[in-house]
């Protein structure tokens, strides 16, 4: 007799029913991640520094909204107590100042590091503590291809994204014995407000599109599947990893296609 769907242990592999997920950074990629998590059964808390963004995404995903500035350590600690236990944590919030090192202002350096790296540590610590105490959970931090490869003008952003990967690996090592998984997602070029400067320049846009193997930019929705995977039991033995969702950007050597 053939196996029925109810007997197949893989039928619900990506389901998140009964799971509570906190999404930090509710616009752009974060909004699509929230919709995908909700579609698979998760109950969402959507947090963002901009209250309107949090509320809009929460309304779309059928979840709760939370106004939260993750660069405010005290506010993050309070939120960890107010939100209560979460099974899934997704952190997408980031910023960038694109300038050569010699032109970088210390205030700009501090602003990028404060959000991209220091806040990642704060959020990992505040919400990871509860997950470790309960002995379960999945944490997903957004890094970037810039954590692996760089270009002029990306020094501080790239350093923070590489640093986020190392925080993820360390948290995976420390939280793993308690049953908590910690992973990173590294997108390539995605059409979001953060990349508006590039997409507004036709030559720049085209150069980035042709750098990857797929020859195009990503839509924010194309990152959502990776989030669901890492949040779900489908990734039950995946931790300390960086999932490259970059259209082959880091797989391709150079920008010239030689004759074959």
PDB file of N, CA and C in Angstrom, residues 12-17 19 37 40 87-88 137-140 181 183 225-238:
ATOM      1  N   UNK A  12       4.450  18.341   6.809  1.00  0.00           N
ATOM      2  CA  UNK A  12       4.367  19.587   7.573  1.00  0.00           C
ATOM      3  C   UNK A  12       5.750  20.129   7.928  1.00  0.00           C
ATOM      4  N   UNK A  13       6.738  19.782   7.136  1.00  0.00           N
ATOM      5  CA  UNK A  13       8.119  20.098   7.480  1.00  0.00           C
ATOM      6  C   UNK A  13       8.369  21.596   7.655  1.00  0.00           C
ATOM      7  N   UNK A  14       7.678  22.398   6.885  1.00  0.00           N
ATOM      8  CA  UNK A  14       7.896  23.848   6.934  1.00  0.00           C
ATOM      9  C   UNK A  14       6.821  24.588   7.733  1.00  0.00           C
ATOM     10  N   UNK A  15       5.909  23.865   8.349  1.00  0.00           N
ATOM     11  CA  UNK A  15       4.833  24.496   9.107  1.00  0.00           C
ATOM     12  C   UNK A  15       5.371  25.096  10.410  1.00  0.00           C
ATOM     13  N   UNK A  16       4.760  26.202  10.812  1.00  0.00           N
ATOM     14  CA  UNK A  16       5.161  26.910  12.024  1.00  0.00           C
ATOM     15  C   UNK A  16       3.976  27.135  12.957  1.00  0.00           C
ATOM     16  N   UNK A  17       2.988  26.262  12.842  1.00  0.00           N
ATOM     17  CA  UNK A  17       1.790  26.397  13.677  1.00  0.00           C
ATOM     18  C   UNK A  17       2.152  26.360  15.154  1.00  0.00           C
ATOM     19  N   UNK A  19       3.925  28.501  16.702  1.00  0.00           N
ATOM     20  CA  UNK A  19       5.175  29.204  16.958  1.00  0.00           C
ATOM     21  C   UNK A  19       4.926  30.713  17.010  1.00  0.00           C
ATOM     22  N   UNK A  37       6.143  33.902   7.080  1.00  0.00           N
ATOM     23  CA  UNK A  37       6.054  33.208   8.370  1.00  0.00           C
ATOM     24  C   UNK A  37       4.594  33.021   8.776  1.00  0.00           C
ATOM     25  N   UNK A  40       2.733  30.298   7.014  1.00  0.00           N
ATOM     26  CA  UNK A  40       3.078  28.953   7.464  1.00  0.00           C
ATOM     27  C   UNK A  40       2.661  28.701   8.910  1.00  0.00           C
ATOM     28  N   UNK A  87       9.584  31.886  19.758  1.00  0.00           N
ATOM     29  CA  UNK A  87      10.213  30.683  19.212  1.00  0.00           C
ATOM     30  C   UNK A  87      11.146  30.998  18.059  1.00  0.00           C
ATOM     31  N   UNK A  88      10.857  32.107  17.368  1.00  0.00           N
ATOM     32  CA  UNK A  88      11.629  32.507  16.198  1.00  0.00           C
ATOM     33  C   UNK A  88      11.945  33.998  16.319  1.00  0.00           C
ATOM     34  N   UNK A 137      14.471  27.255  20.075  1.00  0.00           N
ATOM     35  CA  UNK A 137      14.324  28.508  19.349  1.00  0.00           C
ATOM     36  C   UNK A 137      15.195  28.562  18.116  1.00  0.00           C
ATOM     37  N   UNK A 138      14.839  29.480  17.213  1.00  0.00           N
ATOM     38  CA  UNK A 138      15.610  29.709  16.000  1.00  0.00           C
ATOM     39  C   UNK A 138      15.812  31.206  15.833  1.00  0.00           C
ATOM     40  N   UNK A 139      17.067  31.614  15.702  1.00  0.00           N
ATOM     41  CA  UNK A 139      17.413  33.020  15.504  1.00  0.00           C
ATOM     42  C   UNK A 139      18.003  33.175  14.112  1.00  0.00           C
ATOM     43  N   UNK A 140      17.506  34.178  13.376  1.00  0.00           N
ATOM     44  CA  UNK A 140      17.942  34.407  11.999  1.00  0.00           C
ATOM     45  C   UNK A 140      18.366  35.863  11.875  1.00  0.00           C
ATOM     46  N   UNK A 181      19.023  27.256  17.740  1.00  0.00           N
ATOM     47  CA  UNK A 181      19.768  27.379  16.488  1.00  0.00           C
ATOM     48  C   UNK A 181      19.930  28.859  16.118  1.00  0.00           C
ATOM     49  N   UNK A 183      21.419  31.271  12.845  1.00  0.00           N
ATOM     50  CA  UNK A 183      21.941  31.286  11.476  1.00  0.00           C
ATOM     51  C   UNK A 183      21.852  32.677  10.880  1.00  0.00           C
ATOM     52  N   UNK A 225      11.581  32.688   1.543  1.00  0.00           N
ATOM     53  CA  UNK A 225      11.681  31.233   1.651  1.00  0.00           C
ATOM     54  C   UNK A 225      12.824  30.800   2.543  1.00  0.00           C
ATOM     55  N   UNK A 226      13.938  31.519   2.464  1.00  0.00           N
ATOM     56  CA  UNK A 226      15.089  31.194   3.314  1.00  0.00           C
ATOM     57  C   UNK A 226      14.752  31.396   4.781  1.00  0.00           C
ATOM     58  N   UNK A 227      13.971  32.437   5.080  1.00  0.00           N
ATOM     59  CA  UNK A 227      13.564  32.696   6.460  1.00  0.00           C
ATOM     60  C   UNK A 227      12.693  31.561   6.982  1.00  0.00           C
ATOM     61  N   UNK A 228      11.712  31.165   6.192  1.00  0.00           N
ATOM     62  CA  UNK A 228      10.822  30.079   6.611  1.00  0.00           C
ATOM     63  C   UNK A 228      11.613  28.793   6.824  1.00  0.00           C
ATOM     64  N   UNK A 229      12.515  28.494   5.912  1.00  0.00           N
ATOM     65  CA  UNK A 229      13.340  27.293   6.040  1.00  0.00           C
ATOM     66  C   UNK A 229      14.099  27.283   7.361  1.00  0.00           C
ATOM     67  N   UNK A 230      14.823  28.356   7.647  1.00  0.00           N
ATOM     68  CA  UNK A 230      15.652  28.390   8.862  1.00  0.00           C
ATOM     69  C   UNK A 230      14.808  28.437  10.129  1.00  0.00           C
ATOM     70  N   UNK A 231      13.604  28.965  10.036  1.00  0.00           N
ATOM     71  CA  UNK A 231      12.723  29.021  11.203  1.00  0.00           C
ATOM     72  C   UNK A 231      12.090  27.672  11.512  1.00  0.00           C
ATOM     73  N   UNK A 232      11.976  26.823  10.508  1.00  0.00           N
ATOM     74  CA  UNK A 232      11.186  25.603  10.621  1.00  0.00           C
ATOM     75  C   UNK A 232      12.013  24.379  10.981  1.00  0.00           C
ATOM     76  N   UNK A 233      11.312  23.275  11.198  1.00  0.00           N
ATOM     77  CA  UNK A 233      11.971  22.001  11.490  1.00  0.00           C
ATOM     78  C   UNK A 233      12.715  21.455  10.277  1.00  0.00           C
ATOM     79  N   UNK A 234      12.469  22.028   9.105  1.00  0.00           N
ATOM     80  CA  UNK A 234      13.230  21.629   7.922  1.00  0.00           C
ATOM     81  C   UNK A 234      14.718  21.905   8.115  1.00  0.00           C
ATOM     82  N   UNK A 235      15.028  22.858   8.995  1.00  0.00           N
ATOM     83  CA  UNK A 235      16.425  23.222   9.263  1.00  0.00           C
ATOM     84  C   UNK A 235      16.838  22.817  10.677  1.00  0.00           C
ATOM     85  N   UNK A 236      16.270  21.738  11.179  1.00  0.00           N
ATOM     86  CA  UNK A 236      16.498  21.345  12.573  1.00  0.00           C
ATOM     87  C   UNK A 236      17.956  21.024  12.903  1.00  0.00           C
ATOM     88  N   UNK A 237      18.772  20.721  11.886  1.00  0.00           N
ATOM     89  CA  UNK A 237      20.190  20.415  12.125  1.00  0.00           C
ATOM     90  C   UNK A 237      21.095  21.465  11.471  1.00  0.00           C
ATOM     91  N   UNK A 238      20.529  22.636  11.227  1.00  0.00           N
ATOM     92  CA  UNK A 238      21.292  23.723  10.610  1.00  0.00           C
ATOM     93  C   UNK A 238      21.509  24.811  11.657  1.00  0.00           C
TER      94      UNK A 238
END
